[in-house]
Amino acid sequence: MEMTGNDFIEILTEENYKQKTFEAADQATIALDELFAFVEKNVADNQIFSAEVLINEEEPISLRLETSLINLPIRYTNAIRKVVINDPETEVSLYMIVEHPLVTKSHLIIKKAASAQSFLDDATSVEEKIASFFNEQIEVINENKLKAIEEEKEAEKAAEDETK
């Protein structure tokens, strides 16, 4: 699938792309099968989309797959417009996005999974790459949660020691 920058901008501006959210009660109940089925159908249909698995925790974790021309979430329409305006036909790619305050300082990490065509050619290996990426980022979030809890406990202990 290929698209010009201006065609992509028009799709984003008119919000003429598909959006779907799948919910998971916690990290133990994340089912990527529905997400992958949605992605497979829409990539095959040459559709621009944003598909998300939202993990409902105290601070929700967003795992998204989006088709785009560049590595920015498609909701950043104004920034994308500045980058791809008047671009010639370019291959559409599938991007993996994780959003959570503890994933990075910017609360966002985005990485290319594959071109849309590569996904169509070998969906299984790309889906394995996506699952692995999501798992790695969830591990990072969980490690950072533990560090934050430990730091909070140390700060509380230090404060107690000072008052003694």
PDB file of C-alpha atoms in Angstrom:
ATOM      1  CA  MET A   1       0.000   0.000   0.000  1.00  0.00           C
ATOM      2  CA  GLU A   2       1.344   3.385  -1.008  1.00  0.00           C
ATOM      3  CA  MET A   3      -0.024   6.868  -0.513  1.00  0.00           C
ATOM      4  CA  THR A   4       0.992  10.472  -1.178  1.00  0.00           C
ATOM      5  CA  GLY A   5       1.551  12.807   1.749  1.00  0.00           C
ATOM      6  CA  ASN A   6      -1.375  14.990   0.680  1.00  0.00           C
ATOM      7  CA  ASP A   7      -3.749  12.004   0.449  1.00  0.00           C
ATOM      8  CA  PHE A   8      -2.651  10.925   3.933  1.00  0.00           C
ATOM      9  CA  ILE A   9      -3.201  14.438   5.313  1.00  0.00           C
ATOM     10  CA  GLU A  10      -6.695  14.513   3.788  1.00  0.00           C
ATOM     11  CA  ILE A  11      -7.591  11.182   5.440  1.00  0.00           C
ATOM     12  CA  LEU A  12      -6.382  12.443   8.830  1.00  0.00           C
ATOM     13  CA  THR A  13      -7.987  15.873   8.515  1.00  0.00           C
ATOM     14  CA  GLU A  14     -11.358  14.402   7.560  1.00  0.00           C
ATOM     15  CA  GLU A  15     -10.925  11.653  10.178  1.00  0.00           C
ATOM     16  CA  ASN A  16     -11.613   9.163   7.412  1.00  0.00           C
ATOM     17  CA  TYR A  17      -9.738   6.327   9.125  1.00  0.00           C
ATOM     18  CA  LYS A  18     -10.865   3.473  11.335  1.00  0.00           C
ATOM     19  CA  GLN A  19     -10.424   3.490  15.086  1.00  0.00           C
ATOM     20  CA  LYS A  20     -11.016   0.567  17.406  1.00  0.00           C
ATOM     21  CA  THR A  21     -10.321   0.053  21.104  1.00  0.00           C
ATOM     22  CA  PHE A  22     -10.110  -3.310  22.798  1.00  0.00           C
ATOM     23  CA  GLU A  23     -10.090  -3.346  26.587  1.00  0.00           C
ATOM     24  CA  ALA A  24      -8.140  -5.545  28.977  1.00  0.00           C
ATOM     25  CA  ALA A  25      -8.990  -5.599  32.677  1.00  0.00           C
ATOM     26  CA  ASP A  26      -5.330  -6.035  33.607  1.00  0.00           C
ATOM     27  CA  GLN A  27      -1.994  -7.213  32.217  1.00  0.00           C
ATOM     28  CA  ALA A  28      -2.951 -10.859  32.700  1.00  0.00           C
ATOM     29  CA  THR A  29      -5.968 -10.597  30.377  1.00  0.00           C
ATOM     30  CA  ILE A  30      -4.424  -8.979  27.308  1.00  0.00           C
ATOM     31  CA  ALA A  31      -5.682 -10.828  24.240  1.00  0.00           C
ATOM     32  CA  LEU A  32      -3.985  -9.691  21.064  1.00  0.00           C
ATOM     33  CA  ASP A  33      -5.965 -12.022  18.775  1.00  0.00           C
ATOM     34  CA  GLU A  34      -8.840  -9.544  18.288  1.00  0.00           C
ATOM     35  CA  LEU A  35      -6.373  -6.708  17.710  1.00  0.00           C
ATOM     36  CA  PHE A  36      -4.468  -8.737  15.124  1.00  0.00           C
ATOM     37  CA  ALA A  37      -7.687  -9.795  13.354  1.00  0.00           C
ATOM     38  CA  PHE A  38      -8.708  -6.127  13.085  1.00  0.00           C
ATOM     39  CA  VAL A  39      -5.236  -5.175  11.797  1.00  0.00           C
ATOM     40  CA  GLU A  40      -5.127  -8.019   9.260  1.00  0.00           C
ATOM     41  CA  LYS A  41      -8.529  -7.080   7.811  1.00  0.00           C
ATOM     42  CA  ASN A  42      -7.773  -3.356   7.575  1.00  0.00           C
ATOM     43  CA  VAL A  43      -4.265  -3.731   6.138  1.00  0.00           C
ATOM     44  CA  ALA A  44      -5.706  -6.107   3.517  1.00  0.00           C
ATOM     45  CA  ASP A  45      -8.378  -3.465   2.749  1.00  0.00           C
ATOM     46  CA  ASN A  46      -5.706  -0.719   2.364  1.00  0.00           C
ATOM     47  CA  GLN A  47      -7.337   1.153   5.236  1.00  0.00           C
ATOM     48  CA  ILE A  48      -5.621   3.715   7.464  1.00  0.00           C
ATOM     49  CA  PHE A  49      -6.420   2.871  11.089  1.00  0.00           C
ATOM     50  CA  SER A  50      -5.583   3.150  14.758  1.00  0.00           C
ATOM     51  CA  ALA A  51      -6.235   0.042  16.850  1.00  0.00           C
ATOM     52  CA  GLU A  52      -5.655   0.089  20.578  1.00  0.00           C
ATOM     53  CA  VAL A  53      -5.583  -2.327  23.466  1.00  0.00           C
ATOM     54  CA  LEU A  54      -6.273  -0.337  26.620  1.00  0.00           C
ATOM     55  CA  ILE A  55      -5.152  -2.004  29.831  1.00  0.00           C
ATOM     56  CA  ASN A  56      -7.385  -0.668  32.585  1.00  0.00           C
ATOM     57  CA  GLU A  57      -5.092  -0.155  35.539  1.00  0.00           C
ATOM     58  CA  GLU A  58      -4.735   2.738  37.965  1.00  0.00           C
ATOM     59  CA  GLU A  59      -2.751   4.443  35.213  1.00  0.00           C
ATOM     60  CA  PRO A  60      -4.027   2.910  31.921  1.00  0.00           C
ATOM     61  CA  ILE A  61      -1.508   1.448  29.479  1.00  0.00           C
ATOM     62  CA  SER A  62      -2.215   2.046  25.791  1.00  0.00           C
ATOM     63  CA  LEU A  63      -0.836  -0.457  23.259  1.00  0.00           C
ATOM     64  CA  ARG A  64      -1.611   0.719  19.722  1.00  0.00           C
ATOM     65  CA  LEU A  65      -1.010  -0.287  16.150  1.00  0.00           C
ATOM     66  CA  GLU A  66      -1.420   2.393  13.504  1.00  0.00           C
ATOM     67  CA  THR A  67      -0.866   2.662   9.789  1.00  0.00           C
ATOM     68  CA  SER A  68       0.996   5.818   8.848  1.00  0.00           C
ATOM     69  CA  LEU A  69       3.580   7.372   6.575  1.00  0.00           C
ATOM     70  CA  ILE A  70       5.795   8.513   9.482  1.00  0.00           C
ATOM     71  CA  ASN A  71       6.519   7.522  13.063  1.00  0.00           C
ATOM     72  CA  LEU A  72       4.093   9.857  14.777  1.00  0.00           C
ATOM     73  CA  PRO A  73       0.726   8.919  16.254  1.00  0.00           C
ATOM     74  CA  ILE A  74      -1.944   9.787  13.691  1.00  0.00           C
ATOM     75  CA  ARG A  75      -3.704  12.020  16.210  1.00  0.00           C
ATOM     76  CA  TYR A  76      -0.771  14.454  15.716  1.00  0.00           C
ATOM     77  CA  THR A  77      -2.317  15.643  12.459  1.00  0.00           C
ATOM     78  CA  ASN A  78      -0.765  19.135  12.506  1.00  0.00           C
ATOM     79  CA  ALA A  79       2.769  17.824  13.028  1.00  0.00           C
ATOM     80  CA  ILE A  80       2.284  15.147  10.375  1.00  0.00           C
ATOM     81  CA  ARG A  81       0.937  17.745   7.941  1.00  0.00           C
ATOM     82  CA  LYS A  82       4.187  19.752   8.233  1.00  0.00           C
ATOM     83  CA  VAL A  83       6.334  16.691   7.536  1.00  0.00           C
ATOM     84  CA  VAL A  84       4.521  14.897   4.701  1.00  0.00           C
ATOM     85  CA  ILE A  85       2.889  17.751   2.756  1.00  0.00           C
ATOM     86  CA  ASN A  86       3.512  17.341  -0.980  1.00  0.00           C
ATOM     87  CA  ASP A  87       5.432  14.074  -0.417  1.00  0.00           C
ATOM     88  CA  PRO A  88       5.336  11.649  -3.362  1.00  0.00           C
ATOM     89  CA  GLU A  89       3.772   8.218  -3.011  1.00  0.00           C
ATOM     90  CA  THR A  90       5.375   6.484  -0.076  1.00  0.00           C
ATOM     91  CA  GLU A  91       4.873   3.063   1.402  1.00  0.00           C
ATOM     92  CA  VAL A  92       2.448   2.960   4.327  1.00  0.00           C
ATOM     93  CA  SER A  93       3.873   1.302   7.430  1.00  0.00           C
ATOM     94  CA  LEU A  94       2.498  -0.280  10.554  1.00  0.00           C
ATOM     95  CA  TYR A  95       3.712   1.348  13.784  1.00  0.00           C
ATOM     96  CA  MET A  96       3.684   0.023  17.334  1.00  0.00           C
ATOM     97  CA  ILE A  97       2.902   2.644  19.995  1.00  0.00           C
ATOM     98  CA  VAL A  98       2.943   2.349  23.772  1.00  0.00           C
ATOM     99  CA  GLU A  99       1.740   5.201  25.959  1.00  0.00           C
ATOM    100  CA  HIS A 100       2.138   5.337  29.747  1.00  0.00           C
ATOM    101  CA  PRO A 101       3.885   7.795  32.103  1.00  0.00           C
ATOM    102  CA  LEU A 102       6.502   5.170  33.030  1.00  0.00           C
ATOM    103  CA  VAL A 103       7.430   3.924  29.545  1.00  0.00           C
ATOM    104  CA  THR A 104       9.655   6.929  28.669  1.00  0.00           C
ATOM    105  CA  LYS A 105      10.080  10.525  29.798  1.00  0.00           C
ATOM    106  CA  SER A 106       7.771  11.591  26.957  1.00  0.00           C
ATOM    107  CA  HIS A 107       5.210   8.932  28.049  1.00  0.00           C
ATOM    108  CA  LEU A 108       5.328   7.562  24.485  1.00  0.00           C
ATOM    109  CA  ILE A 109       7.387   5.076  22.531  1.00  0.00           C
ATOM    110  CA  ILE A 110       6.793   4.378  18.857  1.00  0.00           C
ATOM    111  CA  LYS A 111       8.545   1.921  16.587  1.00  0.00           C
ATOM    112  CA  LYS A 112       7.962   0.645  13.072  1.00  0.00           C
ATOM    113  CA  ALA A 113       6.710  -2.946  13.003  1.00  0.00           C
ATOM    114  CA  ALA A 114       6.837  -3.394   9.218  1.00  0.00           C
ATOM    115  CA  SER A 115       5.589  -1.932   5.994  1.00  0.00           C
ATOM    116  CA  ALA A 116       1.951  -2.716   5.296  1.00  0.00           C
ATOM    117  CA  GLN A 117       3.039  -4.967   2.421  1.00  0.00           C
ATOM    118  CA  SER A 118       5.545  -6.853   4.594  1.00  0.00           C
ATOM    119  CA  PHE A 119       2.780  -7.386   7.128  1.00  0.00           C
ATOM    120  CA  LEU A 120       0.546  -8.847   4.411  1.00  0.00           C
ATOM    121  CA  ASP A 121       3.386 -11.061   3.177  1.00  0.00           C
ATOM    122  CA  ASP A 122       4.178 -12.520   6.617  1.00  0.00           C
ATOM    123  CA  ALA A 123       1.648 -11.463   9.244  1.00  0.00           C
ATOM    124  CA  THR A 124       2.682 -14.194  11.700  1.00  0.00           C
ATOM    125  CA  SER A 125       6.285 -13.038  12.129  1.00  0.00           C
ATOM    126  CA  VAL A 126       5.269  -9.356  12.299  1.00  0.00           C
ATOM    127  CA  GLU A 127       2.626 -10.194  14.910  1.00  0.00           C
ATOM    128  CA  GLU A 128       5.295 -12.029  16.942  1.00  0.00           C
ATOM    129  CA  LYS A 129       7.501  -8.937  16.722  1.00  0.00           C
ATOM    130  CA  ILE A 130       4.588  -6.751  17.879  1.00  0.00           C
ATOM    131  CA  ALA A 131       3.732  -9.048  20.811  1.00  0.00           C
ATOM    132  CA  SER A 132       7.382  -9.113  21.851  1.00  0.00           C
ATOM    133  CA  PHE A 133       7.653  -5.309  21.664  1.00  0.00           C
ATOM    134  CA  PHE A 134       4.488  -4.826  23.725  1.00  0.00           C
ATOM    135  CA  ASN A 135       5.734  -7.337  26.324  1.00  0.00           C
ATOM    136  CA  GLU A 136       9.112  -5.571  26.570  1.00  0.00           C
ATOM    137  CA  GLN A 137       7.457  -2.199  27.108  1.00  0.00           C
ATOM    138  CA  ILE A 138       5.086  -3.581  29.747  1.00  0.00           C
ATOM    139  CA  GLU A 139       8.161  -4.995  31.527  1.00  0.00           C
ATOM    140  CA  VAL A 140       9.784  -1.551  31.414  1.00  0.00           C
ATOM    141  CA  ILE A 141       6.637   0.016  32.881  1.00  0.00           C
ATOM    142  CA  ASN A 142       6.480  -2.598  35.647  1.00  0.00           C
ATOM    143  CA  GLU A 143      10.194  -2.213  36.473  1.00  0.00           C
ATOM    144  CA  ASN A 144       9.760   1.556  36.646  1.00  0.00           C
ATOM    145  CA  LYS A 145       6.715   1.115  38.916  1.00  0.00           C
ATOM    146  CA  LEU A 146       8.799  -1.007  41.299  1.00  0.00           C
ATOM    147  CA  LYS A 147      11.636   1.531  41.257  1.00  0.00           C
ATOM    148  CA  ALA A 148       9.186   4.342  42.030  1.00  0.00           C
ATOM    149  CA  ILE A 149       7.709   2.372  44.946  1.00  0.00           C
ATOM    150  CA  GLU A 150      11.197   1.603  46.321  1.00  0.00           C
ATOM    151  CA  GLU A 151      12.252   5.241  45.986  1.00  0.00           C
ATOM    152  CA  GLU A 152       9.085   6.346  47.758  1.00  0.00           C
ATOM    153  CA  LYS A 153       9.744   3.908  50.619  1.00  0.00           C
ATOM    154  CA  GLU A 154      13.352   5.094  50.906  1.00  0.00           C
ATOM    155  CA  ALA A 155      12.220   8.724  50.965  1.00  0.00           C
ATOM    156  CA  GLU A 156       9.657   7.939  53.681  1.00  0.00           C
ATOM    157  CA  LYS A 157      12.298   6.087  55.740  1.00  0.00           C
ATOM    158  CA  ALA A 158      14.742   8.989  55.339  1.00  0.00           C
ATOM    159  CA  ALA A 159      12.042  11.423  56.432  1.00  0.00           C
ATOM    160  CA  GLU A 160      11.285   9.245  59.481  1.00  0.00           C
ATOM    161  CA  ASP A 161      14.960   9.060  60.372  1.00  0.00           C
ATOM    162  CA  GLU A 162      15.257  12.846  60.212  1.00  0.00           C
ATOM    163  CA  THR A 163      12.351  13.344  62.616  1.00  0.00           C
ATOM    164  CA  LYS A 164      13.919  11.012  65.210  1.00  0.00           C
TER     165      LYS A 164
END
